[in-house]
Each structure stands twice: as structure tokens, then as C-alpha cells.
Amino acid sequence: MTRGTLLALSIAGIGAALLGSGLILLLVYPISIAPGDGPWLIAQVCFALGYGTFGAFLAARRPGNSIGWLCLATGLASAALVFSEEYAIRGIVVAPGSLPAGLAVTMVLPGLAALVWPSFIYMIVAVYPTGRPSARRWWSAIWAAAAFGLLFALSNLLAPGPLSAPIRQSVALHLSNPFGTPLGATVT
């Protein structure tokens, strides 16, 4: 087994563990799912399973092809988003303080997903079908997609106001964003 195959399968295993843990938290400590939130939750689970499985298969077979790694990163981010949301709901809403670092998990993992998701679509188009850009000019699109994803993640992290669950938006976490900065405010 090569290093690339082992790494791809390890990342897929971490994604599966995060997704499984999130679903266990959902089933053990349920908060009713609002009708508008159900499709988003199902979509994230399908994204985690579909992209993670396809990415693991492609990255294990062809480690030099970046499409597999991008799909694997998207599956991992979706699984992390499901886990972080259910972790936050359990640790902040259902039984406050019962899980360590509930606020940190609430802040960090959705930011990671925000970093991967917007960038993924642009990068996959830029490197399709060989896993490498077809021309030098596509590198600027890849860098722009990475910069956009980073700015999107930072905007999520610094957005002022109350926090809500990213997928199940009807669940209020009853917390204000500790990193939130009002637009135009001076940072000291």
C-alpha cells in the first residue's frame, strides 16, 4: 500500500468517524428537525458520503490527480460540519457545558467548511479532467478561488450577531459570536 493510498483512506476514515459521531449525537440527543432544515441535513450527509467515497477512491488509485484530493477535502469538510453542528447543539443547547470546547468547535469547523466549499467548485473546473490546469492562465483562477474561500471563512468567523447552527438554522445556539466585529468598528 503506497503512502498516497494510506493517506487517502485515513482521511476518508476520519471523515466517516466525524460523520458517524455527528449522526450518533443527532440520534441520542434529538432536537426536532424543522421541515426546512431536513433537506440541508440530508444533503450534507450525502455530500460527506459521496464526495468522501469518490475522493478516497480516486486519490487512492491516482494520488497525483488533485480532483480526488479536492473531493476528499469536500467530503471531510461536510462530515466536519455535520459533527460540529451536532456537537454544538448538544454542548451548548441540550446540555450546556456537558462537552468540552463547545464554543471552539462551533467556531472553527464551520469556518473550515466555509473555506473548502466555495473554493471547491472553481478549483474542480480549473483542473478538470487531468487534475492539473490545462493552461497557465488557470492558475490565477485557482489562486482566486483559494483567496475567495479564505475571505469567506474569515467573514464567517468575524460576522457579528448571534450564532446559529449552519445546517439546522432553526436551532438558535443562544450565543453571540465572540469574534464578531461590527462593520466599521475599530479593533484594539
PDB file of C-alpha atoms in Angstrom:
ATOM      1  CA  MET A   1       0.000   0.000   0.000  1.00  0.00           C
ATOM      2  CA  THR A   2       1.500   3.351  -1.056  1.00  0.00           C
ATOM      3  CA  ARG A   3       1.652   6.476   1.069  1.00  0.00           C
ATOM      4  CA  GLY A   4      -0.959   8.200  -1.103  1.00  0.00           C
ATOM      5  CA  THR A   5      -3.382   5.318  -0.733  1.00  0.00           C
ATOM      6  CA  LEU A   6      -2.845   5.159   3.008  1.00  0.00           C
ATOM      7  CA  LEU A   7      -3.302   8.913   3.374  1.00  0.00           C
ATOM      8  CA  ALA A   8      -6.481   8.932   1.255  1.00  0.00           C
ATOM      9  CA  LEU A   9      -8.004   6.066   3.219  1.00  0.00           C
ATOM     10  CA  SER A  10      -7.015   7.675   6.524  1.00  0.00           C
ATOM     11  CA  ILE A  11      -8.669  10.963   5.581  1.00  0.00           C
ATOM     12  CA  ALA A  12     -11.782   9.086   4.431  1.00  0.00           C
ATOM     13  CA  GLY A  13     -11.783   7.190   7.747  1.00  0.00           C
ATOM     14  CA  ILE A  14     -11.573  10.433   9.728  1.00  0.00           C
ATOM     15  CA  GLY A  15     -14.467  11.814   7.690  1.00  0.00           C
ATOM     16  CA  ALA A  16     -16.524   8.679   8.303  1.00  0.00           C
ATOM     17  CA  ALA A  17     -15.778   8.862  12.047  1.00  0.00           C
ATOM     18  CA  LEU A  18     -16.809  12.532  12.188  1.00  0.00           C
ATOM     19  CA  LEU A  19     -19.993  11.861  10.244  1.00  0.00           C
ATOM     20  CA  GLY A  20     -20.856   8.804  12.364  1.00  0.00           C
ATOM     21  CA  SER A  21     -20.231  10.721  15.585  1.00  0.00           C
ATOM     22  CA  GLY A  22     -22.408  13.584  14.394  1.00  0.00           C
ATOM     23  CA  LEU A  23     -25.254  11.236  13.486  1.00  0.00           C
ATOM     24  CA  ILE A  24     -24.959   9.472  16.853  1.00  0.00           C
ATOM     25  CA  LEU A  25     -25.223  12.844  18.626  1.00  0.00           C
ATOM     26  CA  LEU A  26     -28.265  13.637  16.475  1.00  0.00           C
ATOM     27  CA  LEU A  27     -29.983  10.363  17.373  1.00  0.00           C
ATOM     28  CA  VAL A  28     -29.054  10.212  21.073  1.00  0.00           C
ATOM     29  CA  TYR A  29     -29.890  13.827  21.931  1.00  0.00           C
ATOM     30  CA  PRO A  30     -32.504  14.807  19.388  1.00  0.00           C
ATOM     31  CA  ILE A  31     -33.890  18.259  18.914  1.00  0.00           C
ATOM     32  CA  SER A  32     -36.749  18.125  16.474  1.00  0.00           C
ATOM     33  CA  ILE A  33     -35.654  18.923  12.953  1.00  0.00           C
ATOM     34  CA  ALA A  34     -37.647  21.751  11.399  1.00  0.00           C
ATOM     35  CA  PRO A  35     -39.147  20.991   7.980  1.00  0.00           C
ATOM     36  CA  GLY A  36     -36.827  23.475   6.274  1.00  0.00           C
ATOM     37  CA  ASP A  37     -33.711  22.006   7.915  1.00  0.00           C
ATOM     38  CA  GLY A  38     -34.223  18.344   6.965  1.00  0.00           C
ATOM     39  CA  PRO A  39     -33.166  18.644   3.312  1.00  0.00           C
ATOM     40  CA  TRP A  40     -29.999  20.552   4.259  1.00  0.00           C
ATOM     41  CA  LEU A  41     -29.012  17.914   6.798  1.00  0.00           C
ATOM     42  CA  ILE A  42     -29.663  15.088   4.325  1.00  0.00           C
ATOM     43  CA  ALA A  43     -27.689  16.967   1.659  1.00  0.00           C
ATOM     44  CA  GLN A  44     -24.666  17.411   3.941  1.00  0.00           C
ATOM     45  CA  VAL A  45     -24.711  13.722   4.871  1.00  0.00           C
ATOM     46  CA  CYS A  46     -24.902  12.798   1.170  1.00  0.00           C
ATOM     47  CA  PHE A  47     -22.094  15.239   0.320  1.00  0.00           C
ATOM     48  CA  ALA A  48     -19.920  13.758   3.060  1.00  0.00           C
ATOM     49  CA  LEU A  49     -20.556  10.197   1.909  1.00  0.00           C
ATOM     50  CA  GLY A  50     -20.492  10.836  -1.839  1.00  0.00           C
ATOM     51  CA  TYR A  51     -17.560  13.209  -2.113  1.00  0.00           C
ATOM     52  CA  GLY A  52     -15.612  11.378   0.586  1.00  0.00           C
ATOM     53  CA  THR A  53     -16.052   7.976  -1.044  1.00  0.00           C
ATOM     54  CA  PHE A  54     -15.348   9.193  -4.577  1.00  0.00           C
ATOM     55  CA  GLY A  55     -12.386  11.262  -3.385  1.00  0.00           C
ATOM     56  CA  ALA A  56     -10.912   8.342  -1.445  1.00  0.00           C
ATOM     57  CA  PHE A  57     -11.314   6.025  -4.432  1.00  0.00           C
ATOM     58  CA  LEU A  58      -9.752   8.469  -6.891  1.00  0.00           C
ATOM     59  CA  ALA A  59      -6.965   9.662  -4.573  1.00  0.00           C
ATOM     60  CA  ALA A  60      -6.047   6.080  -3.665  1.00  0.00           C
ATOM     61  CA  ARG A  61      -5.941   4.998  -7.328  1.00  0.00           C
ATOM     62  CA  ARG A  62      -4.336   8.144  -8.741  1.00  0.00           C
ATOM     63  CA  PRO A  63      -2.595  10.106  -5.954  1.00  0.00           C
ATOM     64  CA  GLY A  64      -1.214  12.625  -8.452  1.00  0.00           C
ATOM     65  CA  ASN A  65      -4.674  13.721  -9.588  1.00  0.00           C
ATOM     66  CA  SER A  66      -5.828  16.668  -7.486  1.00  0.00           C
ATOM     67  CA  ILE A  67      -9.521  16.088  -8.262  1.00  0.00           C
ATOM     68  CA  GLY A  68      -9.571  13.133  -5.858  1.00  0.00           C
ATOM     69  CA  TRP A  69      -7.959  15.184  -3.105  1.00  0.00           C
ATOM     70  CA  LEU A  70     -10.374  18.084  -3.666  1.00  0.00           C
ATOM     71  CA  CYS A  71     -13.344  15.697  -3.443  1.00  0.00           C
ATOM     72  CA  LEU A  72     -11.861  14.112  -0.340  1.00  0.00           C
ATOM     73  CA  ALA A  73     -11.421  17.552   1.270  1.00  0.00           C
ATOM     74  CA  THR A  74     -15.032  18.413   0.466  1.00  0.00           C
ATOM     75  CA  GLY A  75     -16.303  15.165   1.968  1.00  0.00           C
ATOM     76  CA  LEU A  76     -14.197  15.726   5.080  1.00  0.00           C
ATOM     77  CA  ALA A  77     -15.463  19.319   5.409  1.00  0.00           C
ATOM     78  CA  SER A  78     -19.091  18.173   5.069  1.00  0.00           C
ATOM     79  CA  ALA A  79     -18.591  15.493   7.708  1.00  0.00           C
ATOM     80  CA  ALA A  80     -16.870  18.024   9.990  1.00  0.00           C
ATOM     81  CA  LEU A  81     -19.764  20.425   9.507  1.00  0.00           C
ATOM     82  CA  VAL A  82     -22.355  17.787  10.481  1.00  0.00           C
ATOM     83  CA  PHE A  83     -20.285  16.777  13.514  1.00  0.00           C
ATOM     84  CA  SER A  84     -19.575  20.331  14.685  1.00  0.00           C
ATOM     85  CA  GLU A  85     -23.200  21.324  14.410  1.00  0.00           C
ATOM     86  CA  GLU A  86     -24.487  18.360  16.420  1.00  0.00           C
ATOM     87  CA  TYR A  87     -21.626  18.789  18.914  1.00  0.00           C
ATOM     88  CA  ALA A  88     -22.556  22.448  19.370  1.00  0.00           C
ATOM     89  CA  ILE A  89     -26.260  21.683  19.727  1.00  0.00           C
ATOM     90  CA  ARG A  90     -25.515  19.046  22.382  1.00  0.00           C
ATOM     91  CA  GLY A  91     -22.815  21.015  24.219  1.00  0.00           C
ATOM     92  CA  ILE A  92     -24.498  24.431  24.123  1.00  0.00           C
ATOM     93  CA  VAL A  93     -28.280  23.943  23.815  1.00  0.00           C
ATOM     94  CA  VAL A  94     -29.303  20.463  25.050  1.00  0.00           C
ATOM     95  CA  ALA A  95     -26.875  20.098  27.974  1.00  0.00           C
ATOM     96  CA  PRO A  96     -24.794  23.272  28.328  1.00  0.00           C
ATOM     97  CA  GLY A  97     -21.230  22.584  29.405  1.00  0.00           C
ATOM     98  CA  SER A  98     -21.515  18.813  29.006  1.00  0.00           C
ATOM     99  CA  LEU A  99     -18.994  18.671  26.161  1.00  0.00           C
ATOM    100  CA  PRO A 100     -15.595  20.383  26.312  1.00  0.00           C
ATOM    101  CA  ALA A 101     -14.756  23.231  23.939  1.00  0.00           C
ATOM    102  CA  GLY A 102     -18.287  23.560  22.576  1.00  0.00           C
ATOM    103  CA  LEU A 103     -17.778  27.175  21.516  1.00  0.00           C
ATOM    104  CA  ALA A 104     -14.402  26.452  19.900  1.00  0.00           C
ATOM    105  CA  VAL A 105     -15.849  23.597  17.852  1.00  0.00           C
ATOM    106  CA  THR A 106     -18.796  25.802  16.913  1.00  0.00           C
ATOM    107  CA  MET A 107     -16.461  28.497  15.592  1.00  0.00           C
ATOM    108  CA  VAL A 108     -13.635  26.536  13.944  1.00  0.00           C
ATOM    109  CA  LEU A 109     -15.181  23.672  11.991  1.00  0.00           C
ATOM    110  CA  PRO A 110     -17.872  25.627  10.106  1.00  0.00           C
ATOM    111  CA  GLY A 111     -15.127  28.091   9.157  1.00  0.00           C
ATOM    112  CA  LEU A 112     -13.152  25.180   7.747  1.00  0.00           C
ATOM    113  CA  ALA A 113     -16.158  24.057   5.744  1.00  0.00           C
ATOM    114  CA  ALA A 114     -16.635  27.636   4.514  1.00  0.00           C
ATOM    115  CA  LEU A 115     -13.025  27.580   3.350  1.00  0.00           C
ATOM    116  CA  VAL A 116     -13.448  24.383   1.339  1.00  0.00           C
ATOM    117  CA  TRP A 117     -16.944  24.660  -0.154  1.00  0.00           C
ATOM    118  CA  PRO A 118     -16.780  27.862  -2.231  1.00  0.00           C
ATOM    119  CA  SER A 119     -13.275  27.099  -3.436  1.00  0.00           C
ATOM    120  CA  PHE A 120     -14.088  23.551  -4.465  1.00  0.00           C
ATOM    121  CA  ILE A 121     -16.358  24.322  -7.415  1.00  0.00           C
ATOM    122  CA  TYR A 122     -13.905  26.741  -9.016  1.00  0.00           C
ATOM    123  CA  MET A 123     -10.867  24.557  -8.442  1.00  0.00           C
ATOM    124  CA  ILE A 124     -12.504  21.405  -9.787  1.00  0.00           C
ATOM    125  CA  VAL A 125     -13.426  23.238 -13.007  1.00  0.00           C
ATOM    126  CA  ALA A 126      -9.901  24.614 -13.329  1.00  0.00           C
ATOM    127  CA  VAL A 127      -8.184  21.219 -13.013  1.00  0.00           C
ATOM    128  CA  TYR A 128     -10.715  19.013 -14.807  1.00  0.00           C
ATOM    129  CA  PRO A 129     -10.116  16.342 -16.281  1.00  0.00           C
ATOM    130  CA  THR A 130      -6.414  15.690 -15.700  1.00  0.00           C
ATOM    131  CA  GLY A 131      -6.053  17.084 -12.191  1.00  0.00           C
ATOM    132  CA  ARG A 132      -3.803  19.883 -13.453  1.00  0.00           C
ATOM    133  CA  PRO A 133      -4.696  23.221 -15.044  1.00  0.00           C
ATOM    134  CA  SER A 134      -4.859  22.946 -18.825  1.00  0.00           C
ATOM    135  CA  ALA A 135      -3.136  26.323 -19.280  1.00  0.00           C
ATOM    136  CA  ARG A 136      -1.081  28.734 -17.168  1.00  0.00           C
ATOM    137  CA  ARG A 137      -3.905  31.254 -17.032  1.00  0.00           C
ATOM    138  CA  TRP A 138      -5.985  28.818 -14.963  1.00  0.00           C
ATOM    139  CA  TRP A 139      -3.542  29.208 -12.066  1.00  0.00           C
ATOM    140  CA  SER A 140      -4.936  32.700 -11.481  1.00  0.00           C
ATOM    141  CA  ALA A 141      -8.439  31.185 -11.197  1.00  0.00           C
ATOM    142  CA  ILE A 142      -7.158  28.623  -8.683  1.00  0.00           C
ATOM    143  CA  TRP A 143      -5.486  31.312  -6.564  1.00  0.00           C
ATOM    144  CA  ALA A 144      -8.591  33.488  -6.786  1.00  0.00           C
ATOM    145  CA  ALA A 145     -10.755  30.562  -5.628  1.00  0.00           C
ATOM    146  CA  ALA A 146      -8.422  29.907  -2.688  1.00  0.00           C
ATOM    147  CA  ALA A 147      -8.451  33.606  -1.741  1.00  0.00           C
ATOM    148  CA  PHE A 148     -12.254  33.719  -2.022  1.00  0.00           C
ATOM    149  CA  GLY A 149     -12.576  30.684   0.232  1.00  0.00           C
ATOM    150  CA  LEU A 150     -10.231  32.215   2.795  1.00  0.00           C
ATOM    151  CA  LEU A 151     -12.135  35.507   2.785  1.00  0.00           C
ATOM    152  CA  PHE A 152     -15.444  33.656   3.084  1.00  0.00           C
ATOM    153  CA  ALA A 153     -14.154  31.685   6.085  1.00  0.00           C
ATOM    154  CA  LEU A 154     -12.863  34.869   7.741  1.00  0.00           C
ATOM    155  CA  SER A 155     -16.166  36.647   7.122  1.00  0.00           C
ATOM    156  CA  ASN A 156     -17.985  33.767   8.831  1.00  0.00           C
ATOM    157  CA  LEU A 157     -15.593  33.947  11.756  1.00  0.00           C
ATOM    158  CA  LEU A 158     -15.835  37.730  12.157  1.00  0.00           C
ATOM    159  CA  ALA A 159     -19.573  38.168  11.497  1.00  0.00           C
ATOM    160  CA  PRO A 160     -21.257  39.921  14.427  1.00  0.00           C
ATOM    161  CA  GLY A 161     -24.501  38.776  15.959  1.00  0.00           C
ATOM    162  CA  PRO A 162     -26.000  35.603  17.346  1.00  0.00           C
ATOM    163  CA  LEU A 163     -24.697  32.207  16.302  1.00  0.00           C
ATOM    164  CA  SER A 164     -26.988  29.684  14.701  1.00  0.00           C
ATOM    165  CA  ALA A 165     -26.370  26.149  13.579  1.00  0.00           C
ATOM    166  CA  PRO A 166     -25.022  26.201   9.993  1.00  0.00           C
ATOM    167  CA  ILE A 167     -27.230  23.384   8.658  1.00  0.00           C
ATOM    168  CA  ARG A 168     -30.162  23.354  11.083  1.00  0.00           C
ATOM    169  CA  GLN A 169     -30.628  27.116  11.063  1.00  0.00           C
ATOM    170  CA  SER A 170     -33.838  26.953  13.077  1.00  0.00           C
ATOM    171  CA  VAL A 171     -31.768  25.952  16.141  1.00  0.00           C
ATOM    172  CA  ALA A 172     -30.586  29.049  17.999  1.00  0.00           C
ATOM    173  CA  LEU A 173     -27.384  28.474  19.938  1.00  0.00           C
ATOM    174  CA  HIS A 174     -28.168  31.393  22.311  1.00  0.00           C
ATOM    175  CA  LEU A 175     -24.637  32.762  21.957  1.00  0.00           C
ATOM    176  CA  SER A 176     -23.236  35.860  20.389  1.00  0.00           C
ATOM    177  CA  ASN A 177     -20.207  35.468  18.157  1.00  0.00           C
ATOM    178  CA  PRO A 178     -17.230  36.200  20.438  1.00  0.00           C
ATOM    179  CA  PHE A 179     -15.083  37.171  17.433  1.00  0.00           C
ATOM    180  CA  GLY A 180     -17.833  39.212  15.778  1.00  0.00           C
ATOM    181  CA  THR A 181     -16.792  42.701  14.800  1.00  0.00           C
ATOM    182  CA  PRO A 182     -19.370  45.257  13.636  1.00  0.00           C
ATOM    183  CA  LEU A 183     -18.570  46.756  10.250  1.00  0.00           C
ATOM    184  CA  GLY A 184     -16.553  49.939  10.675  1.00  0.00           C
ATOM    185  CA  ALA A 185     -15.685  49.273  14.315  1.00  0.00           C
ATOM    186  CA  THR A 186     -12.137  49.873  15.476  1.00  0.00           C
ATOM    187  CA  VAL A 187     -10.284  46.793  16.621  1.00  0.00           C
ATOM    188  CA  THR A 188      -7.966  47.300  19.579  1.00  0.00           C
TER     189      THR A 188
END
